[in-house]
């Protein structure tokens, strides 16, 4: 028996539909959520991401505000822009596209973001709120990964969860979310001994490593839920552009063993922007003193 495929593309589409319905309600009540995106420099990948974010923001009925700055912008001006967006009552969410060009230090820029508008969940205050179980904005990719997990395992309580990867962006927040959901969480990393044996214990195995197909089929416990966060581009001469995307899990092997698995592409990836829009909606509701609509 092969694993159930967890279709992140379809899930993200459904989520965006529910967000759009909630936004419509806010707009009817006379208030439109707005997301401000700051793009510094000309990095082509960042330009594509920002364009996609802006398009999807508008598609769910929110206002998209874009600030494009040259790579030569002084650090102080960038921080001043973030502070101006903090003070702007029209702005609900602020996202600074990373990485910043060489010469700019991302940390003080991120830390300048008002945590209540921190829709990427990257400030220290957001990380602290997540770690201490207080309401706050959660990083988008971990939130999306968790939603996909819950779509096949609504109750994670008591499950053995192993997260491979401990970055602030992905691994640590996913581990916090699993812990908050009462899973028993192990966080593995590059210094972990006998990683395969640890992975084999997992009812829920999350890979966020950045190493193509590192997690093999025989690392997966039969019936486990496998959430593959990895996005790696590898050479493939059979493809027109000579490359293809793979995850951190060897999909063909793992799907023969797992109970359910996210594919790459089409798994966690599409959830990231959908969760950014969800966070913007949450920030907008909280700033207006409104309850967060139930997005299912
Ligand atoms: P980082 O490089 O920041 O972190 C990688 C983590 O994996 C580190 O904690 C590292 O351990 C660990 N690691 C590296 N090698 C090994 C190994 N051989 N065995 C065990 N652990 C190892 O990556 P990110 O967390 O930012 O991203 C992880 C993956 O997720 C990437 O493929 C990235 O492309 C993808 N990603 C996808 C997103 C999306 O779906 N939209 C968004 C963000 C990321 P140590 O701490 O010891 O160095």
PDB file of N, CA and C in Angstrom, residues 38-112:
ATOM      1  N   UNK A  38       8.259  44.870   1.550  1.00  0.00           N
ATOM      2  CA  UNK A  38       9.433  45.695   1.253  1.00  0.00           C
ATOM      3  C   UNK A  38      10.452  44.833   0.509  1.00  0.00           C
ATOM      4  N   UNK A  39      10.800  45.266  -0.692  1.00  0.00           N
ATOM      5  CA  UNK A  39      11.789  44.543  -1.503  1.00  0.00           C
ATOM      6  C   UNK A  39      13.000  45.450  -1.720  1.00  0.00           C
ATOM      7  N   UNK A  40      14.160  44.955  -1.329  1.00  0.00           N
ATOM      8  CA  UNK A  40      15.386  45.747  -1.486  1.00  0.00           C
ATOM      9  C   UNK A  40      16.269  45.066  -2.527  1.00  0.00           C
ATOM     10  N   UNK A  41      16.670  45.828  -3.544  1.00  0.00           N
ATOM     11  CA  UNK A  41      17.585  45.286  -4.561  1.00  0.00           C
ATOM     12  C   UNK A  41      16.851  44.578  -5.672  1.00  0.00           C
ATOM     13  N   UNK A  42      17.628  43.875  -6.490  1.00  0.00           N
ATOM     14  CA  UNK A  42      17.112  43.339  -7.763  1.00  0.00           C
ATOM     15  C   UNK A  42      17.212  41.818  -7.853  1.00  0.00           C
ATOM     16  N   UNK A  43      17.364  41.127  -6.732  1.00  0.00           N
ATOM     17  CA  UNK A  43      17.499  39.665  -6.783  1.00  0.00           C
ATOM     18  C   UNK A  43      16.296  39.057  -7.528  1.00  0.00           C
ATOM     19  N   UNK A  44      16.557  38.309  -8.623  1.00  0.00           N
ATOM     20  CA  UNK A  44      15.439  37.832  -9.448  1.00  0.00           C
ATOM     21  C   UNK A  44      14.480  36.917  -8.684  1.00  0.00           C
ATOM     22  N   UNK A  45      15.012  36.013  -7.855  1.00  0.00           N
ATOM     23  CA  UNK A  45      14.133  35.099  -7.113  1.00  0.00           C
ATOM     24  C   UNK A  45      13.241  35.904  -6.164  1.00  0.00           C
ATOM     25  N   UNK A  46      13.829  36.891  -5.485  1.00  0.00           N
ATOM     26  CA  UNK A  46      13.041  37.710  -4.550  1.00  0.00           C
ATOM     27  C   UNK A  46      11.962  38.486  -5.296  1.00  0.00           C
ATOM     28  N   UNK A  47      12.306  38.968  -6.501  1.00  0.00           N
ATOM     29  CA  UNK A  47      11.311  39.700  -7.294  1.00  0.00           C
ATOM     30  C   UNK A  47      10.115  38.803  -7.620  1.00  0.00           C
ATOM     31  N   UNK A  48      10.406  37.540  -7.974  1.00  0.00           N
ATOM     32  CA  UNK A  48       9.321  36.600  -8.296  1.00  0.00           C
ATOM     33  C   UNK A  48       8.462  36.355  -7.049  1.00  0.00           C
ATOM     34  N   UNK A  49       9.123  36.113  -5.900  1.00  0.00           N
ATOM     35  CA  UNK A  49       8.365  35.859  -4.665  1.00  0.00           C
ATOM     36  C   UNK A  49       7.457  37.041  -4.337  1.00  0.00           C
ATOM     37  N   UNK A  50       8.026  38.251  -4.442  1.00  0.00           N
ATOM     38  CA  UNK A  50       7.253  39.448  -4.073  1.00  0.00           C
ATOM     39  C   UNK A  50       6.075  39.634  -5.028  1.00  0.00           C
ATOM     40  N   UNK A  51       6.319  39.369  -6.311  1.00  0.00           N
ATOM     41  CA  UNK A  51       5.229  39.489  -7.292  1.00  0.00           C
ATOM     42  C   UNK A  51       4.106  38.497  -6.961  1.00  0.00           C
ATOM     43  N   UNK A  52       4.486  37.246  -6.650  1.00  0.00           N
ATOM     44  CA  UNK A  52       3.480  36.230  -6.301  1.00  0.00           C
ATOM     45  C   UNK A  52       2.711  36.612  -5.043  1.00  0.00           C
ATOM     46  N   UNK A  53       3.432  37.126  -4.050  1.00  0.00           N
ATOM     47  CA  UNK A  53       2.774  37.518  -2.801  1.00  0.00           C
ATOM     48  C   UNK A  53       1.778  38.629  -3.070  1.00  0.00           C
ATOM     49  N   UNK A  54       2.200  39.631  -3.864  1.00  0.00           N
ATOM     50  CA  UNK A  54       1.318  40.770  -4.149  1.00  0.00           C
ATOM     51  C   UNK A  54       0.082  40.300  -4.915  1.00  0.00           C
ATOM     52  N   UNK A  55       0.286  39.418  -5.890  1.00  0.00           N
ATOM     53  CA  UNK A  55      -0.838  38.945  -6.705  1.00  0.00           C
ATOM     54  C   UNK A  55      -1.854  38.199  -5.828  1.00  0.00           C
ATOM     55  N   UNK A  56      -1.344  37.310  -4.981  1.00  0.00           N
ATOM     56  CA  UNK A  56      -2.263  36.520  -4.150  1.00  0.00           C
ATOM     57  C   UNK A  56      -2.939  37.380  -3.079  1.00  0.00           C
ATOM     58  N   UNK A  57      -2.233  38.417  -2.620  1.00  0.00           N
ATOM     59  CA  UNK A  57      -2.836  39.341  -1.637  1.00  0.00           C
ATOM     60  C   UNK A  57      -4.060  40.009  -2.253  1.00  0.00           C
ATOM     61  N   UNK A  58      -3.886  40.497  -3.489  1.00  0.00           N
ATOM     62  CA  UNK A  58      -4.986  41.182  -4.180  1.00  0.00           C
ATOM     63  C   UNK A  58      -6.106  40.184  -4.496  1.00  0.00           C
ATOM     64  N   UNK A  59      -5.716  38.970  -4.869  1.00  0.00           N
ATOM     65  CA  UNK A  59      -6.721  37.954  -5.224  1.00  0.00           C
ATOM     66  C   UNK A  59      -7.672  37.621  -4.064  1.00  0.00           C
ATOM     67  N   UNK A  60      -7.180  37.692  -2.811  1.00  0.00           N
ATOM     68  CA  UNK A  60      -8.091  37.420  -1.682  1.00  0.00           C
ATOM     69  C   UNK A  60      -8.788  38.695  -1.214  1.00  0.00           C
ATOM     70  N   UNK A  61      -8.601  39.780  -1.925  1.00  0.00           N
ATOM     71  CA  UNK A  61      -9.352  41.009  -1.625  1.00  0.00           C
ATOM     72  C   UNK A  61      -8.659  41.973  -0.684  1.00  0.00           C
ATOM     73  N   UNK A  62      -7.389  41.653  -0.348  1.00  0.00           N
ATOM     74  CA  UNK A  62      -6.658  42.577   0.524  1.00  0.00           C
ATOM     75  C   UNK A  62      -5.924  43.611  -0.312  1.00  0.00           C
ATOM     76  N   UNK A  63      -5.473  44.664   0.370  1.00  0.00           N
ATOM     77  CA  UNK A  63      -4.680  45.676  -0.322  1.00  0.00           C
ATOM     78  C   UNK A  63      -3.210  45.279  -0.233  1.00  0.00           C
ATOM     79  N   UNK A  64      -2.517  45.379  -1.373  1.00  0.00           N
ATOM     80  CA  UNK A  64      -1.077  45.095  -1.379  1.00  0.00           C
ATOM     81  C   UNK A  64      -0.318  46.406  -1.563  1.00  0.00           C
ATOM     82  N   UNK A  65       0.605  46.661  -0.637  1.00  0.00           N
ATOM     83  CA  UNK A  65       1.411  47.886  -0.724  1.00  0.00           C
ATOM     84  C   UNK A  65       2.855  47.447  -0.935  1.00  0.00           C
ATOM     85  N   UNK A  66       3.459  47.874  -2.031  1.00  0.00           N
ATOM     86  CA  UNK A  66       4.835  47.451  -2.302  1.00  0.00           C
ATOM     87  C   UNK A  66       5.792  48.617  -2.170  1.00  0.00           C
ATOM     88  N   UNK A  67       6.900  48.387  -1.481  1.00  0.00           N
ATOM     89  CA  UNK A  67       7.974  49.387  -1.399  1.00  0.00           C
ATOM     90  C   UNK A  67       9.219  48.763  -1.986  1.00  0.00           C
ATOM     91  N   UNK A  68       9.694  49.329  -3.102  1.00  0.00           N
ATOM     92  CA  UNK A  68      10.910  48.807  -3.724  1.00  0.00           C
ATOM     93  C   UNK A  68      12.041  49.808  -3.501  1.00  0.00           C
ATOM     94  N   UNK A  69      13.126  49.317  -2.948  1.00  0.00           N
ATOM     95  CA  UNK A  69      14.257  50.193  -2.628  1.00  0.00           C
ATOM     96  C   UNK A  69      15.514  49.668  -3.315  1.00  0.00           C
ATOM     97  N   UNK A  70      16.420  50.572  -3.685  1.00  0.00           N
ATOM     98  CA  UNK A  70      17.663  50.104  -4.314  1.00  0.00           C
ATOM     99  C   UNK A  70      18.560  49.394  -3.308  1.00  0.00           C
ATOM    100  N   UNK A  71      19.429  48.514  -3.827  1.00  0.00           N
ATOM    101  CA  UNK A  71      20.348  47.770  -2.950  1.00  0.00           C
ATOM    102  C   UNK A  71      21.262  48.720  -2.173  1.00  0.00           C
ATOM    103  N   UNK A  72      21.398  49.945  -2.686  1.00  0.00           N
ATOM    104  CA  UNK A  72      22.292  50.917  -2.040  1.00  0.00           C
ATOM    105  C   UNK A  72      21.615  51.656  -0.883  1.00  0.00           C
ATOM    106  N   UNK A  73      20.366  51.310  -0.562  1.00  0.00           N
ATOM    107  CA  UNK A  73      19.662  52.064   0.492  1.00  0.00           C
ATOM    108  C   UNK A  73      20.426  51.945   1.820  1.00  0.00           C
ATOM    109  N   UNK A  74      20.607  53.076   2.529  1.00  0.00           N
ATOM    110  CA  UNK A  74      21.284  52.966   3.831  1.00  0.00           C
ATOM    111  C   UNK A  74      20.429  52.189   4.832  1.00  0.00           C
ATOM    112  N   UNK A  75      21.106  51.431   5.679  1.00  0.00           N
ATOM    113  CA  UNK A  75      20.422  50.625   6.700  1.00  0.00           C
ATOM    114  C   UNK A  75      19.392  51.462   7.479  1.00  0.00           C
ATOM    115  N   UNK A  76      19.806  52.673   7.838  1.00  0.00           N
ATOM    116  CA  UNK A  76      18.934  53.541   8.655  1.00  0.00           C
ATOM    117  C   UNK A  76      17.646  53.897   7.922  1.00  0.00           C
ATOM    118  N   UNK A  77      17.736  54.079   6.603  1.00  0.00           N
ATOM    119  CA  UNK A  77      16.527  54.431   5.837  1.00  0.00           C
ATOM    120  C   UNK A  77      15.555  53.249   5.801  1.00  0.00           C
ATOM    121  N   UNK A  78      16.132  52.042   5.720  1.00  0.00           N
ATOM    122  CA  UNK A  78      15.297  50.837   5.675  1.00  0.00           C
ATOM    123  C   UNK A  78      14.556  50.672   7.007  1.00  0.00           C
ATOM    124  N   UNK A  79      15.273  50.855   8.092  1.00  0.00           N
ATOM    125  CA  UNK A  79      14.646  50.766   9.420  1.00  0.00           C
ATOM    126  C   UNK A  79      13.597  51.871   9.566  1.00  0.00           C
ATOM    127  N   UNK A  80      13.903  53.048   9.038  1.00  0.00           N
ATOM    128  CA  UNK A  80      12.934  54.158   9.128  1.00  0.00           C
ATOM    129  C   UNK A  80      11.665  53.828   8.346  1.00  0.00           C
ATOM    130  N   UNK A  81      11.804  53.167   7.201  1.00  0.00           N
ATOM    131  CA  UNK A  81      10.619  52.768   6.430  1.00  0.00           C
ATOM    132  C   UNK A  81       9.766  51.789   7.248  1.00  0.00           C
ATOM    133  N   UNK A  82      10.434  50.803   7.864  1.00  0.00           N
ATOM    134  CA  UNK A  82       9.700  49.828   8.681  1.00  0.00           C
ATOM    135  C   UNK A  82       8.948  50.554   9.811  1.00  0.00           C
ATOM    136  N   UNK A  83       9.612  51.530  10.437  1.00  0.00           N
ATOM    137  CA  UNK A  83       8.958  52.261  11.541  1.00  0.00           C
ATOM    138  C   UNK A  83       7.758  53.044  11.021  1.00  0.00           C
ATOM    139  N   UNK A  84       7.900  53.608   9.806  1.00  0.00           N
ATOM    140  CA  UNK A  84       6.775  54.374   9.222  1.00  0.00           C
ATOM    141  C   UNK A  84       5.599  53.423   8.956  1.00  0.00           C
ATOM    142  N   UNK A  85       5.908  52.214   8.497  1.00  0.00           N
ATOM    143  CA  UNK A  85       4.836  51.238   8.246  1.00  0.00           C
ATOM    144  C   UNK A  85       4.192  50.782   9.567  1.00  0.00           C
ATOM    145  N   UNK A  86       5.023  50.685  10.617  1.00  0.00           N
ATOM    146  CA  UNK A  86       4.470  50.359  11.949  1.00  0.00           C
ATOM    147  C   UNK A  86       3.433  51.399  12.359  1.00  0.00           C
ATOM    148  N   UNK A  87       3.767  52.659  12.069  1.00  0.00           N
ATOM    149  CA  UNK A  87       2.923  53.775  12.534  1.00  0.00           C
ATOM    150  C   UNK A  87       1.718  54.000  11.630  1.00  0.00           C
ATOM    151  N   UNK A  88       1.725  53.411  10.438  1.00  0.00           N
ATOM    152  CA  UNK A  88       0.650  53.664   9.463  1.00  0.00           C
ATOM    153  C   UNK A  88      -0.584  52.833   9.830  1.00  0.00           C
ATOM    154  N   UNK A  89      -1.674  53.456  10.218  1.00  0.00           N
ATOM    155  CA  UNK A  89      -2.852  52.678  10.643  1.00  0.00           C
ATOM    156  C   UNK A  89      -3.474  51.868   9.522  1.00  0.00           C
ATOM    157  N   UNK A  90      -3.164  52.217   8.271  1.00  0.00           N
ATOM    158  CA  UNK A  90      -3.719  51.466   7.130  1.00  0.00           C
ATOM    159  C   UNK A  90      -3.035  50.102   6.955  1.00  0.00           C
ATOM    160  N   UNK A  91      -1.847  49.960   7.520  1.00  0.00           N
ATOM    161  CA  UNK A  91      -1.041  48.743   7.278  1.00  0.00           C
ATOM    162  C   UNK A  91      -1.270  47.726   8.403  1.00  0.00           C
ATOM    163  N   UNK A  92      -1.671  46.492   8.021  1.00  0.00           N
ATOM    164  CA  UNK A  92      -1.887  45.436   9.010  1.00  0.00           C
ATOM    165  C   UNK A  92      -0.705  44.496   9.129  1.00  0.00           C
ATOM    166  N   UNK A  93      -0.041  44.221   7.992  1.00  0.00           N
ATOM    167  CA  UNK A  93       1.080  43.283   8.002  1.00  0.00           C
ATOM    168  C   UNK A  93       2.283  43.893   7.295  1.00  0.00           C
ATOM    169  N   UNK A  94       3.477  43.582   7.816  1.00  0.00           N
ATOM    170  CA  UNK A  94       4.716  44.069   7.190  1.00  0.00           C
ATOM    171  C   UNK A  94       5.618  42.870   6.930  1.00  0.00           C
ATOM    172  N   UNK A  95       6.117  42.784   5.706  1.00  0.00           N
ATOM    173  CA  UNK A  95       7.030  41.703   5.348  1.00  0.00           C
ATOM    174  C   UNK A  95       8.243  42.319   4.656  1.00  0.00           C
ATOM    175  N   UNK A  96       9.415  42.030   5.166  1.00  0.00           N
ATOM    176  CA  UNK A  96      10.643  42.455   4.495  1.00  0.00           C
ATOM    177  C   UNK A  96      11.194  41.226   3.788  1.00  0.00           C
ATOM    178  N   UNK A  97      11.264  41.267   2.464  1.00  0.00           N
ATOM    179  CA  UNK A  97      11.712  40.095   1.705  1.00  0.00           C
ATOM    180  C   UNK A  97      13.189  39.814   1.989  1.00  0.00           C
ATOM    181  N   UNK A  98      13.463  38.575   2.356  1.00  0.00           N
ATOM    182  CA  UNK A  98      14.847  38.155   2.645  1.00  0.00           C
ATOM    183  C   UNK A  98      15.329  37.232   1.533  1.00  0.00           C
ATOM    184  N   UNK A  99      16.602  37.109   1.278  1.00  0.00           N
ATOM    185  CA  UNK A  99      17.692  37.793   1.973  1.00  0.00           C
ATOM    186  C   UNK A  99      17.828  39.240   1.502  1.00  0.00           C
ATOM    187  N   UNK A 100      18.376  40.074   2.383  1.00  0.00           N
ATOM    188  CA  UNK A 100      18.696  41.445   1.975  1.00  0.00           C
ATOM    189  C   UNK A 100      20.021  41.437   1.223  1.00  0.00           C
ATOM    190  N   UNK A 101      20.215  42.427   0.333  1.00  0.00           N
ATOM    191  CA  UNK A 101      21.489  42.488  -0.395  1.00  0.00           C
ATOM    192  C   UNK A 101      22.671  42.639   0.571  1.00  0.00           C
ATOM    193  N   UNK A 102      23.828  42.239   0.043  1.00  0.00           N
ATOM    194  CA  UNK A 102      25.071  42.338   0.848  1.00  0.00           C
ATOM    195  C   UNK A 102      25.237  43.762   1.383  1.00  0.00           C
ATOM    196  N   UNK A 103      25.741  43.879   2.599  1.00  0.00           N
ATOM    197  CA  UNK A 103      25.972  45.204   3.165  1.00  0.00           C
ATOM    198  C   UNK A 103      24.851  45.633   4.086  1.00  0.00           C
ATOM    199  N   UNK A 104      23.697  44.959   3.986  1.00  0.00           N
ATOM    200  CA  UNK A 104      22.585  45.296   4.884  1.00  0.00           C
ATOM    201  C   UNK A 104      22.424  44.174   5.902  1.00  0.00           C
ATOM    202  N   UNK A 105      22.164  44.554   7.141  1.00  0.00           N
ATOM    203  CA  UNK A 105      22.011  43.578   8.219  1.00  0.00           C
ATOM    204  C   UNK A 105      20.511  43.364   8.459  1.00  0.00           C
ATOM    205  N   UNK A 106      20.045  42.154   8.189  1.00  0.00           N
ATOM    206  CA  UNK A 106      18.599  41.888   8.267  1.00  0.00           C
ATOM    207  C   UNK A 106      18.064  41.981   9.697  1.00  0.00           C
ATOM    208  N   UNK A 107      18.895  41.595  10.677  1.00  0.00           N
ATOM    209  CA  UNK A 107      18.358  41.442  12.039  1.00  0.00           C
ATOM    210  C   UNK A 107      17.708  42.730  12.586  1.00  0.00           C
ATOM    211  N   UNK A 108      18.450  43.878  12.564  1.00  0.00           N
ATOM    212  CA  UNK A 108      17.816  45.088  13.120  1.00  0.00           C
ATOM    213  C   UNK A 108      16.587  45.527  12.324  1.00  0.00           C
ATOM    214  N   UNK A 109      16.562  45.187  11.036  1.00  0.00           N
ATOM    215  CA  UNK A 109      15.404  45.548  10.207  1.00  0.00           C
ATOM    216  C   UNK A 109      14.192  44.732  10.653  1.00  0.00           C
ATOM    217  N   UNK A 110      14.401  43.410  10.815  1.00  0.00           N
ATOM    218  CA  UNK A 110      13.309  42.535  11.269  1.00  0.00           C
ATOM    219  C   UNK A 110      12.849  42.951  12.663  1.00  0.00           C
ATOM    220  N   UNK A 111      13.828  43.206  13.542  1.00  0.00           N
ATOM    221  CA  UNK A 111      13.457  43.544  14.931  1.00  0.00           C
ATOM    222  C   UNK A 111      12.703  44.864  15.024  1.00  0.00           C
ATOM    223  N   UNK A 112      12.826  45.703  13.989  1.00  0.00           N
ATOM    224  CA  UNK A 112      12.105  46.988  14.000  1.00  0.00           C
ATOM    225  C   UNK A 112      10.610  46.793  13.729  1.00  0.00           C
TER     226      UNK A 112
END
